[in-house]
Coordinates of C-alpha atoms in Angstrom, one line a residue:
M1 CA 230.5 -37.7 209.3
D2 CA 234.1 -37.7 208.1
D3 CA 233.0 -37.0 204.5
L4 CA 231.3 -33.8 205.8
L5 CA 234.5 -32.6 207.4
E6 CA 237.0 -33.8 204.9
N7 CA 237.3 -30.8 202.5
I8 CA 236.2 -27.9 204.7
E9 CA 239.7 -26.5 205.1
E10 CA 240.3 -26.7 201.4
Y11 CA 237.1 -24.8 200.7
L12 CA 238.0 -22.2 203.4
S13 CA 241.5 -21.6 202.0
N14 CA 240.1 -21.0 198.5
I15 CA 237.4 -18.7 199.7
V16 CA 239.5 -16.5 201.9
E17 CA 242.0 -15.9 199.1
H18 CA 239.7 -13.1 198.1
D19 CA 238.8 -9.7 199.7
R20 CA 235.1 -10.1 199.5
L21 CA 233.5 -6.6 199.6
S22 CA 229.8 -6.6 198.5
G23 CA 229.5 -6.5 194.7
G24 CA 233.3 -6.6 194.3
E25 CA 235.6 -8.7 192.2
G26 CA 236.8 -10.8 195.1
E27 CA 233.3 -11.7 196.2
S28 CA 232.5 -12.7 192.6
K29 CA 235.5 -15.0 192.4
A30 CA 234.5 -16.6 195.7
I31 CA 231.0 -17.2 194.5
D32 CA 232.3 -18.6 191.2
Y33 CA 234.5 -21.0 193.1
I34 CA 231.6 -22.2 195.3
A35 CA 229.4 -22.6 192.2
S36 CA 232.1 -24.7 190.5
E37 CA 232.3 -27.0 193.6
L38 CA 228.5 -27.4 193.5
D39 CA 228.7 -28.3 189.8
K40 CA 231.1 -31.1 190.6
D41 CA 228.3 -32.8 192.6
N42 CA 225.6 -31.9 190.1
I43 CA 223.9 -29.6 192.6
K44 CA 221.5 -27.2 190.9
N45 CA 222.7 -23.7 191.5
T46 CA 221.8 -20.2 190.3
I47 CA 223.4 -16.8 190.8
L48 CA 220.7 -14.1 191.3
Y49 CA 221.7 -10.5 190.8
Y50 CA 220.0 -7.6 192.8
D51 CA 220.4 -3.9 192.6
A52 CA 221.1 -2.9 196.2
L53 CA 221.9 0.3 198.0
I54 CA 225.5 -0.2 199.2
S55 CA 227.7 2.1 201.3
D56 CA 231.5 1.4 201.1
P57 CA 233.7 3.2 203.6
I58 CA 236.9 4.3 202.0
E59 CA 238.9 6.7 204.1
S60 CA 238.7 9.0 207.1
V61 CA 240.9 11.6 208.7
L62 CA 240.6 12.8 212.4
Y63 CA 242.8 15.1 214.4
Y64 CA 242.5 17.8 217.0
T65 CA 244.4 20.9 218.0
N66 CA 245.0 22.6 221.3
T67 CA 247.4 25.4 222.4
E68 CA 250.3 23.0 222.2
G69 CA 249.9 21.6 218.7
K70 CA 248.1 19.2 216.3
Y71 CA 247.5 15.5 217.1
K72 CA 246.3 12.9 214.6
I73 CA 244.0 10.1 215.7
E74 CA 243.7 6.8 213.8
S75 CA 240.1 6.2 212.6
K76 CA 237.7 4.5 210.2
T77 CA 234.5 5.8 208.9
R78 CA 231.2 3.9 209.0
S79 CA 228.9 2.6 206.3
F80 CA 225.8 4.8 205.6
S81 CA 227.3 7.8 207.3
K82 CA 227.8 11.0 205.3
S83 CA 230.8 11.4 203.1
T84 CA 232.4 14.8 203.3
N85 CA 234.5 13.9 200.2
L86 CA 237.5 14.5 202.5
E87 CA 236.5 18.2 203.1
E88 CA 237.1 19.0 206.7
V89 CA 234.4 19.5 209.3
R90 CA 235.6 21.3 212.5
G91 CA 233.9 21.8 215.8
E92 CA 234.0 21.8 219.6
L93 CA 234.0 18.3 221.0
I94 CA 231.3 17.2 223.5
Y95 CA 230.8 13.8 225.2
L96 CA 227.4 12.2 225.6
H97 CA 227.0 8.9 227.3
E98 CA 224.9 6.3 225.3
D99 CA 222.4 6.1 228.1
K100 CA 221.5 9.7 227.7
L101 CA 220.5 9.2 224.0
I102 CA 217.3 8.0 222.4
K103 CA 217.5 4.3 221.3
S104 CA 214.0 3.6 219.9
A105 CA 212.9 4.6 216.5
S106 CA 209.3 5.1 217.8
E107 CA 210.5 7.4 220.5
F108 CA 212.6 9.4 218.1
N109 CA 209.6 9.8 215.8
L110 CA 207.6 11.1 218.7
K111 CA 210.2 13.5 220.0
K112 CA 212.2 14.6 216.9
D113 CA 210.4 17.9 216.3
L114 CA 210.6 18.8 220.0
L115 CA 214.4 18.3 220.4
Q116 CA 216.4 21.3 221.4
L117 CA 219.1 22.7 219.1
D118 CA 221.7 22.4 221.8
L119 CA 224.5 20.7 219.8
V120 CA 224.7 23.2 216.9
G121 CA 228.3 23.2 215.5
K122 CA 229.4 20.5 217.9
I123 CA 231.1 17.1 217.3
V124 CA 229.8 14.5 219.6
I125 CA 231.8 11.6 221.0
S126 CA 230.1 8.6 222.5
E127 CA 230.3 4.8 222.9
S128 CA 226.8 4.5 221.3
L129 CA 226.4 2.0 218.4
N130 CA 222.7 2.8 217.9
P131 CA 221.8 4.6 214.6
V132 CA 218.7 6.2 216.3
S133 CA 221.0 7.9 218.8
I134 CA 223.0 9.4 215.8
L135 CA 219.7 10.6 214.2
E136 CA 218.9 12.3 217.5
I137 CA 222.3 14.2 217.8
E138 CA 222.0 15.2 214.1
K139 CA 218.5 16.6 214.8
R140 CA 220.0 18.5 217.7
G141 CA 222.4 20.3 215.4
A142 CA 225.6 18.2 215.7
I143 CA 227.9 18.3 212.7
G144 CA 229.8 15.1 213.3
F145 CA 230.0 12.0 215.5
I146 CA 233.0 10.0 216.9
N147 CA 232.3 6.5 218.2
Y148 CA 234.8 5.0 220.5
W149 CA 234.9 1.2 220.7
K150 CA 234.6 -0.2 224.2
G151 CA 237.0 -3.1 223.6
D152 CA 240.6 -2.9 224.8
E153 CA 242.3 -3.8 221.5
D154 CA 244.1 -1.1 219.4
L155 CA 242.4 -2.3 216.2
I156 CA 239.5 -0.3 214.8
H157 CA 236.5 -2.4 213.7
E158 CA 234.6 -1.7 210.5
G159 CA 230.9 -1.2 211.0
I160 CA 227.6 0.4 210.0
Y161 CA 225.1 3.0 211.3
N162 CA 221.8 2.4 209.5
L163 CA 218.3 2.0 210.9
I164 CA 216.9 0.7 207.6
W165 CA 216.9 -3.0 206.9
G166 CA 218.0 -3.6 203.3
M167 CA 216.5 -1.4 200.6
P168 CA 214.6 1.6 201.9
N169 CA 210.9 2.4 201.3
V170 CA 210.2 5.9 200.0
N171 CA 209.0 7.0 203.5
Q172 CA 212.2 5.9 205.1
L173 CA 214.7 8.0 203.2
D174 CA 214.9 10.5 206.0
Y175 CA 216.3 7.8 208.3
Y176 CA 219.7 7.8 206.7
I177 CA 222.3 9.6 208.7
D178 CA 223.5 12.9 207.2
I179 CA 226.6 13.7 209.4
P180 CA 230.0 12.2 209.1
I181 CA 231.0 9.4 211.5
V182 CA 234.3 8.0 212.5
C183 CA 235.3 5.3 214.9
V184 CA 238.3 5.2 217.1
N185 CA 239.7 2.7 219.6
K186 CA 239.0 2.9 223.3
R187 CA 242.4 4.4 224.2
D188 CA 242.1 7.2 221.7
G189 CA 238.4 7.7 222.7
H190 CA 239.3 8.2 226.3
R191 CA 242.2 10.5 225.3
L192 CA 239.8 12.7 223.3
I193 CA 237.3 12.9 226.2
K194 CA 240.1 13.9 228.6
E195 CA 241.1 16.7 226.2
I196 CA 237.6 18.2 226.1
N197 CA 238.5 20.4 229.1
N198 CA 241.6 21.8 227.2
N199 CA 239.5 23.7 224.7
I200 CA 240.4 21.4 221.8
V201 CA 239.1 21.8 218.2
V202 CA 238.3 18.6 216.4
Y203 CA 238.7 18.2 212.6
M204 CA 237.3 15.3 210.7
S205 CA 236.7 14.3 207.1
T206 CA 235.4 11.1 205.5
L207 CA 235.1 9.5 202.1
L208 CA 232.5 6.9 201.3
E209 CA 230.9 5.6 198.1
K210 CA 227.1 5.2 198.5
R211 CA 225.4 3.9 195.3
I212 CA 223.1 1.3 193.8
K213 CA 225.3 -1.6 193.1
K214 CA 224.6 -5.0 191.6
I215 CA 225.2 -7.8 194.1
P216 CA 225.2 -11.6 193.6
V217 CA 223.3 -14.1 195.7
L218 CA 224.2 -17.8 195.0
I219 CA 221.3 -20.3 195.6
A220 CA 221.9 -24.0 195.7
E221 CA 218.8 -26.4 195.6
I222 CA 218.6 -30.0 196.8
N223 CA 215.4 -31.9 196.2
E224 CA 214.2 -28.7 194.5
N225 CA 210.9 -30.3 193.5
S226 CA 209.8 -30.8 197.1
D227 CA 206.7 -29.0 198.2
R228 CA 208.5 -27.5 201.3
F229 CA 212.1 -26.6 202.1
L230 CA 214.5 -25.5 204.7
L231 CA 216.4 -22.3 203.8
L232 CA 220.1 -22.2 205.0
G233 CA 221.8 -18.9 204.6
N234 CA 225.3 -17.5 205.1
H235 CA 226.9 -14.2 204.0
I236 CA 229.7 -14.4 201.4
D237 CA 230.6 -10.7 201.6
S238 CA 233.1 -9.8 204.3
W239 CA 235.3 -7.0 205.5
Y240 CA 238.8 -7.7 204.1
Y241 CA 239.5 -11.5 203.8
G242 CA 237.0 -12.4 206.6
A243 CA 238.4 -15.9 207.5
T244 CA 236.1 -16.4 210.5
D245 CA 233.4 -13.8 209.4
N246 CA 232.3 -15.4 207.3
G247 CA 234.7 -17.7 205.4
T248 CA 234.3 -20.5 207.8
G249 CA 230.5 -20.2 207.4
N250 CA 230.8 -20.2 203.6
A251 CA 232.9 -23.3 203.7
L252 CA 230.6 -25.1 206.1
A253 CA 227.6 -24.3 204.0
L254 CA 229.3 -25.8 200.9
A255 CA 230.2 -28.9 202.9
I256 CA 226.7 -29.3 204.1
A257 CA 225.3 -28.9 200.6
K258 CA 227.5 -31.7 199.3
K259 CA 226.7 -34.0 202.3
I260 CA 222.9 -33.5 202.1
N261 CA 222.9 -33.9 198.4
S262 CA 224.6 -37.3 198.7
E263 CA 221.8 -38.4 201.0
K264 CA 218.9 -36.5 199.4
D265 CA 216.9 -39.7 198.7
R266 CA 216.3 -39.9 202.5
Y267 CA 214.4 -36.7 202.6
S268 CA 211.0 -35.5 201.3
I269 CA 211.9 -31.9 202.4
G270 CA 214.0 -29.8 200.2
L271 CA 217.1 -27.7 201.2
K272 CA 218.0 -24.4 199.7
I273 CA 221.4 -22.9 200.5
A274 CA 222.0 -19.1 200.0
W275 CA 225.3 -17.3 200.0
W276 CA 224.1 -13.7 200.7
S277 CA 225.8 -10.5 199.6
G278 CA 225.3 -7.0 201.1
H279 CA 225.3 -8.3 204.7
S280 CA 227.6 -5.6 206.2
N281 CA 227.7 -2.6 204.0
G282 CA 224.2 -3.1 202.7
R283 CA 222.5 -3.9 206.0
Y284 CA 221.4 -7.4 204.9
A285 CA 220.6 -6.2 201.4
G286 CA 220.9 -9.6 199.7
S287 CA 218.7 -11.6 202.1
S288 CA 216.1 -8.9 202.3
L289 CA 215.9 -8.5 198.5
Y290 CA 215.5 -12.2 198.2
A291 CA 212.7 -12.1 200.8
V292 CA 211.0 -9.5 198.6
G293 CA 211.6 -11.3 195.3
K294 CA 210.7 -14.7 196.6
Y295 CA 207.9 -13.7 198.9
K296 CA 205.2 -16.1 197.7
E297 CA 207.5 -19.0 197.6
L298 CA 208.9 -18.3 201.1
N299 CA 205.5 -17.7 202.6
D300 CA 203.9 -20.8 201.0
S301 CA 206.8 -23.3 201.3
C302 CA 209.7 -22.3 203.5
L303 CA 209.5 -24.2 206.8
A304 CA 212.3 -22.5 208.6
Y305 CA 215.4 -20.3 208.2
M306 CA 218.8 -21.5 209.4
N307 CA 221.8 -19.2 209.4
I308 CA 225.6 -19.9 209.6
D309 CA 227.7 -17.0 210.8
M310 CA 231.2 -17.1 212.3
P311 CA 231.5 -20.8 213.1
G312 CA 235.0 -22.2 214.0
L313 CA 236.2 -19.2 216.0
K314 CA 239.4 -19.8 218.0
G315 CA 238.4 -20.3 221.6
A316 CA 234.7 -20.6 221.0
Y317 CA 233.8 -23.7 223.0
N318 CA 230.5 -22.4 224.3
Y319 CA 227.4 -24.0 222.7
K320 CA 225.0 -23.0 225.5
R321 CA 223.5 -19.9 223.7
L322 CA 220.7 -21.5 221.8
S323 CA 219.6 -19.3 218.9
S324 CA 216.6 -21.2 217.5
G325 CA 213.0 -19.9 218.0
P326 CA 210.8 -21.2 220.8
D327 CA 209.0 -23.7 218.4
L328 CA 212.3 -25.3 217.3
I329 CA 214.7 -24.8 220.1
H330 CA 214.3 -28.4 221.3
I331 CA 216.0 -29.7 218.2
E332 CA 219.1 -27.6 218.7
K333 CA 219.1 -28.3 222.5
E334 CA 219.1 -32.1 221.9
A335 CA 221.9 -31.9 219.3
V336 CA 224.1 -29.7 221.5
K337 CA 223.6 -32.0 224.5
K338 CA 224.3 -35.1 222.4
L339 CA 227.4 -33.8 220.8
T340 CA 229.0 -31.5 223.4
G341 CA 227.4 -32.5 226.7
Q342 CA 226.4 -28.9 227.3
D343 CA 223.0 -27.8 228.5
G344 CA 221.9 -24.9 226.3
K345 CA 219.4 -22.2 227.1
Y346 CA 217.2 -20.0 224.9
F347 CA 219.1 -16.8 224.0
G348 CA 216.0 -14.9 223.2
K349 CA 214.7 -13.1 220.1
I350 CA 217.6 -12.2 217.9
R351 CA 217.6 -9.3 215.4
G352 CA 220.4 -8.9 212.8
W353 CA 222.3 -11.9 211.5
D354 CA 220.4 -11.8 208.1
Q355 CA 217.1 -12.5 209.9
S356 CA 215.2 -11.1 206.9
F357 CA 212.3 -13.5 207.2
Q358 CA 210.9 -12.7 210.6
N359 CA 208.2 -10.4 209.2
I360 CA 207.0 -13.2 206.9
G361 CA 206.8 -15.4 210.0
I362 CA 209.4 -17.9 209.2
S363 CA 210.8 -19.6 212.3
P364 CA 214.6 -19.4 212.9
L365 CA 216.3 -22.7 213.3
M366 CA 219.8 -21.9 214.6
I367 CA 221.4 -18.5 213.9
W368 CA 224.8 -19.5 215.2
A369 CA 226.4 -22.5 216.9
S370 CA 229.6 -21.9 218.9
T371 CA 230.3 -18.7 220.7
L372 CA 233.0 -17.3 223.2
E373 CA 232.3 -17.6 226.9
D374 CA 231.5 -14.4 228.7
G375 CA 234.7 -12.5 229.5
H376 CA 236.8 -14.6 227.2
E377 CA 240.3 -13.2 226.5
Y378 CA 239.4 -13.1 222.8
S379 CA 236.1 -11.2 223.2
T380 CA 235.6 -7.5 222.7
A381 CA 233.5 -4.8 224.3
G382 CA 231.6 -7.1 226.6
T383 CA 230.2 -9.2 223.7
F384 CA 231.0 -12.6 222.2
M385 CA 232.4 -10.9 219.2
T386 CA 236.2 -11.4 218.8
W387 CA 238.8 -8.7 219.0
W388 CA 239.7 -9.4 215.3
W389 CA 236.1 -9.2 214.1
H390 CA 235.5 -6.8 211.2
T391 CA 239.3 -6.0 211.0
E392 CA 242.2 -6.8 208.8
K393 CA 243.3 -9.4 211.3
D394 CA 240.4 -11.8 210.6
I395 CA 242.7 -14.3 208.9
L396 CA 243.1 -18.1 208.9
E397 CA 245.2 -17.9 212.1
Y398 CA 242.1 -17.3 214.1
F399 CA 240.0 -20.2 213.1
D400 CA 240.0 -23.3 215.2
R401 CA 239.8 -26.7 213.4
D402 CA 238.2 -28.5 216.3
V403 CA 235.5 -25.9 216.9
L404 CA 234.6 -25.8 213.2
N405 CA 234.3 -29.6 213.1
M406 CA 232.0 -29.5 216.1
D407 CA 229.9 -26.7 214.5
A408 CA 229.7 -28.8 211.4
K409 CA 228.5 -31.9 213.3
I410 CA 225.8 -29.8 215.2
Y411 CA 224.5 -28.2 212.0
Y412 CA 224.3 -31.5 210.3
E413 CA 222.6 -33.2 213.2
V414 CA 220.0 -30.4 213.3
I415 CA 219.4 -30.3 209.6
N416 CA 219.2 -34.1 209.3
N417 CA 216.6 -34.2 212.1
F418 CA 214.6 -31.3 210.7
L419 CA 214.6 -32.6 207.1
S420 CA 213.5 -36.0 208.4
K421 CA 210.5 -34.7 210.3
G422 CA 209.4 -31.6 208.5
L423 CA 206.4 -30.0 210.0
D424 CA 206.4 -32.6 212.8
S425 CA 209.6 -30.8 214.1
F426 CA 207.6 -27.9 215.4
N427 CA 206.5 -27.4 219.0
I428 CA 203.8 -24.9 218.4
S429 CA 202.6 -25.0 222.0
N430 CA 206.1 -23.8 223.2
L431 CA 205.8 -20.8 220.9
I432 CA 202.3 -20.0 222.2
D433 CA 203.5 -20.4 225.8
K434 CA 206.3 -17.9 225.2
I435 CA 203.9 -15.4 223.7
I436 CA 201.5 -15.8 226.6
E437 CA 204.3 -15.4 229.1
I438 CA 205.2 -12.0 227.6
F439 CA 201.5 -10.9 227.5
E440 CA 201.2 -11.9 231.2
N441 CA 204.2 -9.7 232.0
I442 CA 202.7 -6.8 230.1
K443 CA 199.4 -7.4 231.9
Y444 CA 201.1 -7.3 235.3
M445 CA 203.1 -4.1 234.5
Y446 CA 200.4 -2.1 232.5
S447 CA 197.1 -3.4 233.7
D448 CA 195.8 0.2 234.1
L449 CA 196.7 1.0 230.5
I450 CA 195.8 -2.0 228.4
D451 CA 193.4 -5.0 228.9
L452 CA 195.0 -8.2 227.5
D453 CA 192.6 -10.8 229.1
L454 CA 190.8 -11.6 225.8
I455 CA 194.1 -11.9 224.0
I456 CA 195.5 -14.3 226.6
D457 CA 192.3 -16.3 226.7
D458 CA 192.3 -16.7 222.9
L459 CA 196.0 -17.9 222.9
E460 CA 195.2 -20.5 225.6
K461 CA 192.3 -21.8 223.6
I462 CA 194.5 -22.1 220.5
R463 CA 197.2 -23.8 222.4
K464 CA 194.7 -26.4 223.8
T465 CA 193.2 -27.0 220.4
N466 CA 196.6 -27.7 218.8
I467 CA 197.6 -30.1 221.6
C468 CA 194.5 -32.1 221.2
N469 CA 193.7 -31.9 217.5
A470 CA 196.0 -34.1 215.4
D471 CA 193.8 -33.5 212.4
V472 CA 194.7 -29.9 211.8
K473 CA 195.8 -29.7 208.2
S474 CA 199.5 -29.4 207.5
E475 CA 199.0 -26.3 205.5
N476 CA 197.1 -24.8 208.4
K477 CA 199.8 -25.7 210.9
L478 CA 202.4 -23.8 208.8
K479 CA 200.0 -20.8 208.6
I480 CA 199.5 -21.0 212.4
I481 CA 203.3 -20.8 212.9
R482 CA 203.5 -17.9 210.5
Y483 CA 200.9 -15.8 212.3
L484 CA 202.3 -16.6 215.8
N485 CA 205.7 -15.5 214.6
R486 CA 204.3 -12.3 213.2
I487 CA 203.1 -11.5 216.7
Y488 CA 206.3 -12.6 218.4
Y489 CA 209.0 -11.2 216.1
S490 CA 207.6 -8.2 214.2
A491 CA 205.8 -4.9 214.4
K492 CA 205.4 -4.3 210.7
S493 CA 203.4 -6.3 208.2
S494 CA 204.7 -9.4 206.5
H495 CA 205.8 -7.8 203.3
L496 CA 208.0 -5.2 205.1
Q497 CA 211.0 -5.2 207.3
D498 CA 211.2 -4.0 210.9
Y499 CA 214.0 -1.6 211.8
S500 CA 217.6 -3.0 212.2
V501 CA 217.7 -2.2 215.9
D502 CA 216.5 -4.9 218.3
E503 CA 213.1 -3.9 219.8
G504 CA 212.6 -7.1 221.7
E505 CA 209.8 -9.7 221.7
I506 CA 206.3 -8.6 220.5
P507 CA 208.1 -5.3 219.5
G508 CA 205.0 -3.6 218.1
L509 CA 203.4 -3.4 221.5
V510 CA 206.3 -3.8 224.0
E511 CA 208.3 -0.9 222.5
L512 CA 205.4 1.5 222.7
L513 CA 204.8 0.6 226.3
K514 CA 208.5 1.2 227.2
I515 CA 208.3 4.6 225.6
Y516 CA 205.0 5.4 227.4
D517 CA 207.0 5.2 230.7
N518 CA 209.5 7.8 229.4
I519 CA 207.0 10.4 228.2
D520 CA 205.9 13.2 230.5
D521 CA 203.7 15.5 228.4
R522 CA 200.0 14.6 228.0
F523 CA 200.0 15.3 224.3
N524 CA 202.5 12.6 223.4
K525 CA 201.0 10.2 226.0
E526 CA 197.6 10.4 224.3
I527 CA 199.2 9.7 220.9
L528 CA 201.0 6.7 222.4
K529 CA 197.8 5.4 224.1
N530 CA 196.0 5.5 220.7
Q531 CA 199.0 3.7 219.0
I532 CA 199.0 1.1 221.7
M533 CA 195.4 0.3 221.0
I534 CA 196.0 0.1 217.3
E535 CA 198.8 -2.4 217.9
K536 CA 196.5 -4.4 220.2
N537 CA 193.9 -4.5 217.4
R538 CA 196.5 -5.8 215.0
I539 CA 197.2 -8.7 217.4
I540 CA 193.4 -9.3 217.8
E541 CA 193.0 -9.5 214.0
I542 CA 195.9 -12.1 213.8
L543 CA 194.3 -14.1 216.6
S544 CA 190.9 -14.2 214.8
I545 CA 192.7 -15.8 211.8
L546 CA 194.5 -18.2 214.1
K547 CA 191.3 -19.3 215.7
I548 CA 189.9 -20.2 212.3
L549 CA 193.0 -22.1 211.3
S550 CA 193.1 -24.1 214.5
N551 CA 189.4 -24.9 214.4
C552 CA 189.1 -23.1 217.7

């Protein structure tokens, strides 16, 4: 194991020398460095270039006036918000709590033409991080939005407000936000809210560059002639120098590539390692464009997707948030227990984190490893993100050598296990059980609205067949996993991407049912009832294919 860990810090130091904005010179230098290290070990590697829609925040100005004077507030603008080209927008400030705003894209689509124009000329301040909520206030006439961060630190985090995952389709262009957005820290956010009663006028201006930009994706291949492979991804682009987000991940991926390459004769399964660009200010542009460009290869041959993001955080000694899918979680659980002694639990379906392969039906095998404990002194805004995340302070001082070494051991243990067993790694029954559990909950809550008995019966038949039938062809096993995942993870078809907001497990159905509870008028309820039946039929169609594949 020492040869895996030996040069990680050297790799990290060389990578974080560069400010790695998507499609920028620093990112290109970092990729060239990694490629040169791969070349030293004769690891096949290729740099792919994609034309991606990128939004780079550049500058923002925010201040307010009252009867006593003018007061400037430090701020940063947000990717994919509107650029005013530094022309001022002014208006009365109003506070709206995030719980009062729409969070679901489907609910917004249902209600958008019925929204009142009650925010005309207003600038809204809220803690909301949901792009759907911003689309709502824009539709209600607001001319600007101020997000205040809920963490206690003075630093202002970079970020993005964008509902669209990767490149848009032609029918998604209206989902881009068309009002300026700035973010302030918690102290200044509370200050602004208190000043609302003093008849303040708020002035804001922003500057962003939104354009089609060529971005690089570096792909390394080990045992590239294998029929099947594991895809390991990590994003190379970062805000500023990004030591822990994601320089540590970039270095760890390089170390793993070298280690697995030195042992490649042990494995019949291939390994592809991807350093993605466009993660932050392209909303997963690199990984999603790769999914589009390599669709057939991924659908036919990729067994699972593993992600490395923010390993080695200072203080991150918690390995109990297991991020693999239900069919692969046992591998991660065993590795974590073996190496740390901790008993991990399934975190649940995870959106974000370059999960650009869920619609295809590719199972996630670890999305992260170490995280901060709940309420840790380094955490921010009630999350396990750090207070230095997405800021200028994400420097080498905040990576922990011991944590990174443990992360490396866990990733290697899981990869070695998976590459050794291939398709035999999967617990298909566990995935089916999870899907049945969700349908049973829906049946309990919505029995008067939707009949799921036949769906549940079919899933149970498929589960029993797979447990008993060892003769199911391997290619059919992979297809079975694909179709089950398309029920569990996605609402849209396999060649598209779901929205960037998390809509939970079995999102195509569950999200509609949640909305149904929040709709009062009969017109929209009937539309929803029809849509719910359409989604049920989509699932029935998938199950009919699954029954054939499993000889049910």
